[in-house]
CSV table of C-alpha atoms and ligand atoms in Angstrom, one decimal:
chain,number,residue,atom,x,y,z
R,1,MET,CA,0.0,0.0,0.0
R,2,SER,CA,1.4,3.4,-0.9
R,3,LYS,CA,2.1,5.9,1.9
R,4,LYS,CA,-0.6,8.4,2.7
R,5,PRO,CA,0.5,11.9,1.8
R,6,THR,CA,1.7,13.9,4.8
R,7,ILE,CA,0.7,17.5,5.1
R,8,ALA,CA,2.3,20.2,7.3
R,9,VAL,CA,-0.3,22.7,8.6
R,10,THR,CA,1.3,25.9,9.9
R,11,GLY,CA,-1.1,27.7,12.2
R,12,GLY,CA,-3.0,24.4,12.7
R,13,ALA,CA,-4.1,25.4,16.2
R,14,GLY,CA,-5.9,28.4,14.9
R,15,PHE,CA,-9.6,28.8,14.0
R,16,ILE,CA,-9.5,27.8,10.3
R,17,GLY,CA,-6.3,25.7,10.7
R,18,SER,CA,-7.8,23.4,13.3
R,19,HIS,CA,-10.9,22.8,11.3
R,20,THR,CA,-8.7,22.0,8.3
R,21,VAL,CA,-6.6,19.6,10.3
R,22,VAL,CA,-9.8,17.7,11.2
R,23,GLN,CA,-11.0,17.6,7.5
R,24,LEU,CA,-7.5,16.4,6.4
R,25,VAL,CA,-7.4,13.6,9.0
R,26,GLU,CA,-10.9,12.5,8.0
R,27,ALA,CA,-9.9,12.5,4.3
R,28,GLY,CA,-7.1,10.0,5.2
R,29,TYR,CA,-4.0,12.3,5.3
R,30,GLU,CA,-1.2,12.3,7.8
R,31,VAL,CA,-1.0,15.7,9.3
R,32,VAL,CA,1.6,17.6,11.3
R,33,ILE,CA,0.7,20.8,13.0
R,34,ILE,CA,3.3,23.6,13.3
R,35,ASP,CA,2.1,26.5,15.5
R,36,ASN,CA,3.8,29.0,17.9
R,37,LEU,CA,0.6,29.3,19.9
R,38,SER,CA,1.0,33.1,19.8
R,39,ARG,CA,-2.6,33.7,18.7
R,40,SER,CA,-4.1,30.3,19.5
R,41,ASP,CA,-4.7,28.0,22.4
R,42,ARG,CA,-3.8,24.4,23.3
R,43,THR,CA,-7.6,23.7,23.8
R,44,MET,CA,-7.8,23.6,20.0
R,45,LEU,CA,-5.4,20.7,20.0
R,46,ASP,CA,-7.6,18.8,22.5
R,47,GLY,CA,-10.6,19.5,20.3
R,48,ILE,CA,-8.8,18.1,17.3
R,49,SER,CA,-7.9,14.9,19.2
R,50,ARG,CA,-11.4,14.4,20.5
R,51,ILE,CA,-13.0,14.7,17.1
R,52,THR,CA,-10.5,12.7,15.1
R,53,LYS,CA,-9.7,10.2,18.0
R,54,THR,CA,-6.0,10.5,17.1
R,55,THR,CA,-3.2,12.6,18.3
R,56,VAL,CA,-1.9,14.8,15.5
R,57,PRO,CA,1.8,15.5,15.9
R,58,PHE,CA,2.4,19.0,17.0
R,59,TYR,CA,5.5,21.2,16.9
R,60,GLU,CA,5.5,24.5,18.9
R,61,VAL,CA,7.6,26.3,16.3
R,62,ASP,CA,7.6,29.8,14.9
R,63,CYS,CA,7.7,29.8,11.1
R,64,THR,CA,10.0,32.8,11.1
R,65,ASP,CA,12.6,30.6,12.8
R,66,PRO,CA,14.6,28.9,9.9
R,67,LYS,CA,16.5,26.5,12.2
R,68,ALA,CA,13.5,25.3,14.1
R,69,LEU,CA,11.5,24.9,10.9
R,70,ASP,CA,14.3,23.1,9.2
R,71,LYS,CA,14.4,20.6,12.0
R,72,VAL,CA,10.6,19.9,11.6
R,73,PHE,CA,11.2,19.2,7.9
R,74,LEU,CA,14.2,16.9,8.7
R,75,GLU,CA,12.1,14.9,11.0
R,76,ASN,CA,9.2,14.5,8.6
R,77,SER,CA,8.7,13.8,4.9
R,78,PHE,CA,6.1,16.3,3.8
R,79,ASP,CA,4.2,16.2,0.5
R,80,ALA,CA,2.6,19.6,0.9
R,81,VAL,CA,2.2,22.5,3.3
R,82,ILE,CA,-0.9,24.5,4.1
R,83,HIS,CA,0.2,27.9,5.5
R,84,PHE,CA,-2.2,29.6,7.9
R,85,ALA,CA,0.3,30.9,10.4
R,86,ALA,CA,-0.1,34.7,10.2
R,87,TYR,CA,-1.4,37.7,12.2
R,88,LYS,CA,-4.9,38.6,11.0
R,89,ALA,CA,-6.4,41.5,12.9
R,90,VAL,CA,-7.0,44.4,10.5
R,91,GLY,CA,-7.2,47.1,13.2
R,92,GLU,CA,-4.1,45.8,15.1
R,93,SER,CA,-2.1,45.8,11.8
R,94,VAL,CA,-2.7,49.6,11.6
R,95,SER,CA,-1.2,50.2,15.1
R,96,MET,CA,1.7,47.7,14.7
R,97,PRO,CA,2.5,47.5,11.0
R,98,LEU,CA,6.1,46.4,11.3
R,99,ASP,CA,5.0,43.3,13.3
R,100,TYR,CA,2.6,42.4,10.6
R,101,TYR,CA,5.1,42.9,7.8
R,102,GLU,CA,7.8,41.0,9.6
R,103,ASN,CA,5.7,38.2,10.8
R,104,ASN,CA,3.5,37.5,7.8
R,105,ILE,CA,6.1,38.0,5.1
R,106,LEU,CA,9.1,36.5,6.9
R,107,SER,CA,7.1,33.4,7.8
R,108,LEU,CA,6.2,32.8,4.2
R,109,THR,CA,9.7,33.4,2.8
R,110,THR,CA,11.3,31.3,5.6
R,111,LEU,CA,8.8,28.5,4.8
R,112,LEU,CA,9.5,28.7,1.1
R,113,ARG,CA,13.3,28.5,1.6
R,114,VAL,CA,12.9,25.4,3.9
R,115,MET,CA,10.4,23.8,1.5
R,116,ASN,CA,12.8,24.4,-1.4
R,117,LYS,CA,15.7,22.9,0.6
R,118,HIS,CA,13.6,19.8,1.3
R,119,ALA,CA,12.1,19.6,-2.2
R,120,VAL,CA,8.5,20.1,-0.9
R,121,ARG,CA,6.8,21.7,-3.9
R,122,SER,CA,3.1,22.1,-3.0
R,123,LEU,CA,1.7,24.9,-1.0
R,124,ILE,CA,-1.8,26.2,-0.1
R,125,PHE,CA,-1.9,29.7,1.2
R,126,SER,CA,-4.4,31.4,3.4
R,127,SER,CA,-5.4,34.6,1.6
R,128,SER,CA,-8.3,37.0,2.0
R,129,CYS,CA,-10.9,38.9,0.0
R,130,THR,CA,-9.1,41.9,1.6
R,131,VAL,CA,-6.8,41.8,-1.5
R,132,TYR,CA,-9.7,43.4,-3.5
R,133,GLY,CA,-10.0,46.4,-1.2
R,134,GLU,CA,-13.3,48.3,-1.8
R,135,PRO,CA,-14.5,46.6,-5.0
R,136,ASP,CA,-16.1,48.6,-7.8
R,137,MET,CA,-18.5,45.8,-8.5
R,138,VAL,CA,-19.9,42.8,-6.6
R,139,PRO,CA,-19.7,39.9,-6.7
R,140,VAL,CA,-15.9,39.9,-7.1
R,141,THR,CA,-14.2,37.4,-9.3
R,142,GLU,CA,-10.6,36.4,-9.3
R,143,GLN,CA,-10.1,38.9,-12.1
R,144,SER,CA,-11.4,41.8,-10.1
R,145,PRO,CA,-8.7,44.4,-9.7
R,146,ILE,CA,-6.3,44.2,-6.7
R,147,LYS,CA,-6.7,47.7,-5.2
R,148,LEU,CA,-4.4,49.5,-2.8
R,149,ALA,CA,-4.8,47.6,0.4
R,150,ASN,CA,-6.5,49.6,3.1
R,151,SER,CA,-4.5,48.0,6.0
R,152,PRO,CA,-1.0,46.7,6.5
R,153,TYR,CA,-2.7,43.3,7.1
R,154,GLY,CA,-4.2,43.5,3.6
R,155,ALA,CA,-0.9,44.6,2.1
R,156,THR,CA,0.8,41.5,3.6
R,157,LYS,CA,-1.7,39.3,1.9
R,158,GLN,CA,-1.2,41.0,-1.4
R,159,MET,CA,2.6,40.8,-1.0
R,160,CYS,CA,2.5,37.1,-0.1
R,161,GLU,CA,0.5,36.4,-3.2
R,162,ARG,CA,3.1,38.2,-5.3
R,163,ILE,CA,5.8,36.2,-3.6
R,164,LEU,CA,4.0,33.0,-4.4
R,165,GLU,CA,3.7,34.1,-8.1
R,166,ASP,CA,7.4,34.7,-8.2
R,167,ALA,CA,8.2,31.4,-6.3
R,168,LYS,CA,7.3,29.5,-9.5
R,169,VAL,CA,11.0,29.6,-10.4
R,170,TYR,CA,11.6,27.3,-7.5
R,171,GLY,CA,9.2,24.8,-9.0
R,172,ILE,CA,6.4,25.5,-6.4
R,173,GLN,CA,2.8,24.7,-7.2
R,174,ALA,CA,0.8,27.1,-5.0
R,175,VAL,CA,-2.8,27.8,-4.5
R,176,SER,CA,-4.0,30.9,-2.8
R,177,LEU,CA,-7.5,30.7,-1.3
R,178,ARG,CA,-9.1,34.1,-0.8
R,179,TYR,CA,-11.4,33.6,2.1
R,180,PHE,CA,-14.5,35.7,2.6
R,181,ASN,CA,-15.9,35.8,6.1
R,182,PRO,CA,-15.4,32.5,7.9
R,183,ILE,CA,-17.9,31.8,10.7
R,184,GLY,CA,-19.3,28.9,12.7
R,185,ALA,CA,-17.7,26.0,14.4
R,186,HIS,CA,-17.4,22.2,14.2
R,187,PRO,CA,-20.8,20.6,14.4
R,188,SER,CA,-19.6,18.5,17.3
R,189,GLY,CA,-19.3,21.6,19.4
R,190,LEU,CA,-15.7,20.6,20.2
R,191,LEU,CA,-13.9,23.2,18.1
R,192,GLY,CA,-14.7,26.8,17.4
R,193,GLU,CA,-13.5,30.3,17.3
R,194,LEU,CA,-11.5,31.4,20.3
R,195,PRO,CA,-10.1,34.9,19.7
R,196,ILE,CA,-7.6,36.2,22.2
R,197,GLY,CA,-9.1,39.3,24.0
R,198,VAL,CA,-12.1,41.2,22.7
R,199,PRO,CA,-13.2,39.8,19.4
R,200,ASN,CA,-12.9,42.1,16.4
R,201,ASN,CA,-15.0,39.9,14.2
R,202,LEU,CA,-18.8,40.0,14.2
R,203,VAL,CA,-19.8,36.4,15.0
R,204,PRO,CA,-17.5,35.7,17.9
R,205,PHE,CA,-18.5,39.1,19.4
R,206,ILE,CA,-22.1,38.0,19.0
R,207,THR,CA,-21.6,34.6,20.7
R,208,GLN,CA,-19.5,36.1,23.5
R,209,SER,CA,-22.1,38.9,24.0
R,210,ALA,CA,-24.9,36.3,24.2
R,211,ALA,CA,-22.8,34.3,26.7
R,212,GLY,CA,-22.5,37.4,28.9
R,213,VAL,CA,-18.7,37.6,28.4
R,214,ARG,CA,-19.0,40.9,26.5
R,215,GLY,CA,-21.4,43.8,26.7
R,216,SER,CA,-23.9,44.8,24.1
R,217,LEU,CA,-23.0,44.5,20.4
R,218,THR,CA,-22.3,47.7,18.5
R,219,ILE,CA,-23.3,47.5,14.8
R,220,PHE,CA,-20.8,49.7,13.0
R,221,GLY,CA,-22.8,52.0,10.8
R,222,ASN,CA,-26.5,51.9,9.6
R,223,ASP,CA,-26.4,54.4,6.7
R,224,TYR,CA,-24.5,52.4,4.1
R,225,GLN,CA,-26.0,52.1,0.6
R,226,THR,CA,-27.5,48.7,1.4
R,227,PRO,CA,-31.1,47.5,1.9
R,228,ASP,CA,-31.0,48.0,5.7
R,229,GLY,CA,-28.0,50.4,5.9
R,230,THR,CA,-25.6,47.8,7.4
R,231,CYS,CA,-22.5,46.3,5.6
R,232,ILE,CA,-22.8,43.3,3.3
R,233,ARG,CA,-20.5,40.3,3.6
R,234,ASP,CA,-20.3,36.7,2.4
R,235,TYR,CA,-20.3,34.5,5.5
R,236,ILE,CA,-18.9,31.0,5.0
R,237,HIS,CA,-19.1,28.0,7.4
R,238,VAL,CA,-15.5,27.2,8.6
R,239,VAL,CA,-16.0,23.5,7.9
R,240,ASP,CA,-16.8,24.3,4.2
R,241,LEU,CA,-13.8,26.6,4.1
R,242,ALA,CA,-11.7,23.8,5.6
R,243,ASP,CA,-13.0,21.4,2.9
R,244,ALA,CA,-11.8,23.9,0.2
R,245,HIS,CA,-8.2,23.2,1.4
R,246,VAL,CA,-8.6,19.5,1.0
R,247,ARG,CA,-10.0,20.1,-2.5
R,248,ALA,CA,-7.1,22.5,-3.3
R,249,PHE,CA,-4.6,19.7,-2.5
R,250,ASP,CA,-6.4,17.4,-4.9
R,251,PHE,CA,-6.2,20.2,-7.5
R,252,ILE,CA,-2.5,20.6,-7.0
R,253,ARG,CA,-1.9,16.9,-7.4
R,254,GLN,CA,-3.7,17.0,-10.8
R,255,GLN,CA,-1.5,19.8,-12.2
R,256,GLU,CA,0.8,18.6,-15.0
R,257,GLU,CA,3.1,21.7,-15.1
R,258,ALA,CA,6.1,21.7,-12.8
R,259,SER,CA,5.1,24.9,-11.2
R,260,GLY,CA,2.1,27.3,-11.0
R,261,PHE,CA,0.2,29.9,-9.0
R,262,HIS,CA,-3.6,29.7,-8.8
R,263,VAL,CA,-6.1,31.9,-6.9
R,264,PHE,CA,-9.6,31.0,-5.9
R,265,ASN,CA,-12.4,32.9,-4.1
R,266,VAL,CA,-13.8,30.9,-1.3
R,267,GLY,CA,-17.2,32.3,-0.4
R,268,THR,CA,-20.8,31.3,-0.8
R,269,GLY,CA,-21.7,33.9,-3.4
R,270,ARG,CA,-24.4,35.3,-1.1
R,271,GLY,CA,-24.2,38.8,0.4
R,272,VAL,CA,-25.8,39.2,3.8
R,273,THR,CA,-26.1,42.4,6.0
R,274,VAL,CA,-24.9,42.6,9.6
R,275,LEU,CA,-28.5,43.1,10.7
R,276,GLU,CA,-29.6,39.9,8.9
R,277,VAL,CA,-26.8,38.0,10.7
R,278,VAL,CA,-28.0,39.4,14.1
R,279,LYS,CA,-31.6,38.6,13.4
R,280,GLU,CA,-30.9,35.1,12.1
R,281,PHE,CA,-28.7,34.4,15.2
R,282,GLU,CA,-31.5,35.4,17.5
R,283,GLU,CA,-34.1,33.4,15.6
R,284,VAL,CA,-32.2,30.2,15.1
R,285,ASN,CA,-30.8,30.1,18.6
R,286,LYS,CA,-33.8,31.6,20.5
R,287,VAL,CA,-31.5,34.1,22.1
R,288,LYS,CA,-32.1,37.8,22.5
R,289,LEU,CA,-29.1,40.0,21.6
R,290,ASN,CA,-28.5,43.4,23.0
R,291,TYR,CA,-27.3,45.7,20.3
R,292,SER,CA,-27.2,49.3,19.2
R,293,PHE,CA,-26.0,51.2,16.2
R,294,GLY,CA,-22.7,53.0,16.4
R,295,PRO,CA,-20.5,55.0,14.1
R,296,LYS,CA,-18.9,53.3,11.0
R,297,ARG,CA,-15.7,51.4,11.7
R,298,PRO,CA,-12.8,53.1,9.9
R,299,GLY,CA,-11.6,51.1,6.9
R,300,ASP,CA,-14.8,49.0,6.6
R,301,ILE,CA,-15.9,48.0,3.1
R,302,GLU,CA,-19.6,48.7,2.4
R,303,LYS,CA,-20.3,45.6,0.3
R,304,VAL,CA,-18.3,42.6,-0.7
R,305,PHE,CA,-19.2,39.1,-1.7
R,306,ALA,CA,-17.7,36.4,-3.8
R,307,ASP,CA,-18.3,35.0,-7.2
R,308,PRO,CA,-17.1,31.5,-6.2
R,309,SER,CA,-17.7,29.8,-9.6
R,310,LYS,CA,-14.0,29.2,-10.3
R,311,ALA,CA,-13.7,27.2,-7.1
R,312,PHE,CA,-17.0,25.4,-7.9
R,313,LYS,CA,-15.6,24.4,-11.3
R,314,SER,CA,-11.9,23.8,-10.8
R,315,LEU,CA,-11.8,22.6,-7.2
R,316,MET,CA,-15.2,20.7,-7.5
R,317,TRP,CA,-16.1,22.4,-4.2
R,318,ARG,CA,-19.4,23.6,-2.9
R,319,PRO,CA,-20.4,24.9,0.5
R,320,LYS,CA,-22.7,22.4,2.3
R,321,PHE,CA,-23.8,24.4,5.4
R,322,SER,CA,-26.2,27.3,5.5
R,323,MET,CA,-25.6,30.5,7.4
R,324,LYS,CA,-28.3,29.3,9.9
R,325,GLU,CA,-26.3,26.1,10.6
R,326,ALA,CA,-23.1,28.2,11.0
R,327,LEU,CA,-24.8,30.4,13.6
R,328,GLN,CA,-26.2,27.4,15.4
R,329,HIS,CA,-22.8,25.7,15.5
R,330,ALA,CA,-21.0,28.9,16.6
R,331,TRP,CA,-23.5,29.3,19.6
R,332,GLN,CA,-23.2,25.6,20.4
R,333,TRP,CA,-19.4,25.9,20.7
R,334,GLU,CA,-19.6,29.0,22.8
R,335,LYS,CA,-22.1,27.4,25.2
R,336,ASN,CA,-20.0,24.2,25.5
R,337,PHE,CA,-16.8,26.3,26.0
R,338,ARG,CA,-18.4,28.5,28.7
R,339,LYS,CA,-20.4,25.6,30.2
R,340,ILE,CA,-23.7,27.4,29.6
R,341,GLU,CA,-26.9,25.4,29.7
R,342,GLN,CA,-29.8,26.6,27.6
V,1,UFG,N1,-19.2,44.4,12.8
V,1,UFG,C1,-20.0,45.1,13.7
V,1,UFG,N2,-19.8,45.0,15.0
V,1,UFG,C2,-18.7,44.3,15.5
V,1,UFG,C3,-17.9,43.6,14.6
V,1,UFG,C4,-18.2,43.6,13.3
V,1,UFG,O1,-21.0,45.8,13.3
V,1,UFG,O2,-18.5,44.3,16.7
V,1,UFG,C5,-19.5,44.4,11.4
V,1,UFG,C6,-18.4,45.1,10.6
V,1,UFG,O3,-18.5,46.5,10.6
V,1,UFG,C7,-18.6,44.4,9.2
V,1,UFG,C8,-19.1,43.1,9.5
V,1,UFG,O4,-19.6,43.2,10.9
V,1,UFG,O5,-19.5,45.2,8.5
V,1,UFG,C9,-18.1,42.0,9.5
V,1,UFG,O6,-17.0,42.4,10.2
V,1,UFG,P1,-15.8,41.4,10.6
V,1,UFG,O7,-14.9,42.1,11.5
V,1,UFG,O8,-16.4,40.1,11.2
V,1,UFG,O9,-15.2,41.0,9.2
V,1,UFG,P2,-14.5,41.9,8.1
V,1,UFG,O10,-15.4,41.8,6.9
V,1,UFG,O11,-14.3,43.3,8.6
V,1,UFG,O12,-13.1,41.3,8.0
V,1,UFG,C10,-12.9,40.1,7.4
V,1,UFG,C11,-11.7,39.3,8.0
V,1,UFG,C12,-10.5,40.0,7.7
V,1,UFG,C13,-10.4,40.4,6.2
V,1,UFG,C14,-11.6,41.1,5.8
V,1,UFG,C15,-11.6,41.4,4.3
V,1,UFG,O13,-11.9,39.2,9.4
V,1,UFG,O14,-9.4,39.2,8.0
V,1,UFG,O15,-12.8,40.3,6.0
V,1,UFG,O16,-12.7,42.3,3.9
V,1,UFG,F1,-9.3,41.1,5.9
């Protein structure tokens, strides 16, 4: 029997990383997690073990550390890498840009050098719809213009994609997945979103507010040019997003050229307002949220949602969960984590 492919997952203890590790194990791959735990928590590793009923090997290593990373590659024989490890808070990136540039770019270049040394040629990269900035037209396709990034975080995603394009000379086959808004949690309730400190993102703020850990939700702005005045986003269940990574690896394996760089939007194609998310959360979970309208958040984009048809066609991927299920799973996870009975 041929050996199962082994995939290194950097940032595998994070929100999207941990769900992807579960999907990979369930798809029959060997997985090794590389994470410095700077923005994640060991509880996620426990959740992965409980769902998969295996212990996934874990290295507490920083991807900007070439020696430590090299050692991981010496001890394992990887067929591919999925690179999640990065800082991701838009607001924080404005106040500490150098940390974002250093960490997000250096971790990718260090990883590529180590991959090259060990002849690992397949990479899936965690990108974001932030690369499109404020789009002129929605839905956005992969051909939509890459606008000047409106945060250092966004600039790092654009720069990393450029690096991957150029890395073709090393014989790298790379896929960049441009995520829209990942939400939800594993249906088992054993894995979910655990941001450090006050959540910046909408759904973890909602679940923590409903759990009484945070105060009332502020909806940032209600006079946007949208049906109810609140911003429009494309919310995608994290398990569906995780599944896109498994499909991306299949896609890479089918490529005949020695190297390449491919980008895919990973969203549902459906734009939803903030107020619709709030109302749906209340309805599906039978929970009353406290919220009020506040000023617009600087840098927020009015309206962005995906045209995911390229991923549908080339990755043979389709989202399976509805937003309703995502909001149910997110609340289930929060309740389990906080030991709340309802
Ligand atoms: N929002 C609120 N109140 C909150 C939090 C968010 O009203 O407390 C609103 C935001 O104003 C926005 C929507 O909810 O309209 C979604 O906000 P998120 O912070 O959850 O997500 P963003 O769309 O701002 O950011 C996401 C990713 C980023 C990525 C960006 C690209 O989190 O990593 O999409 O547009 F860069």
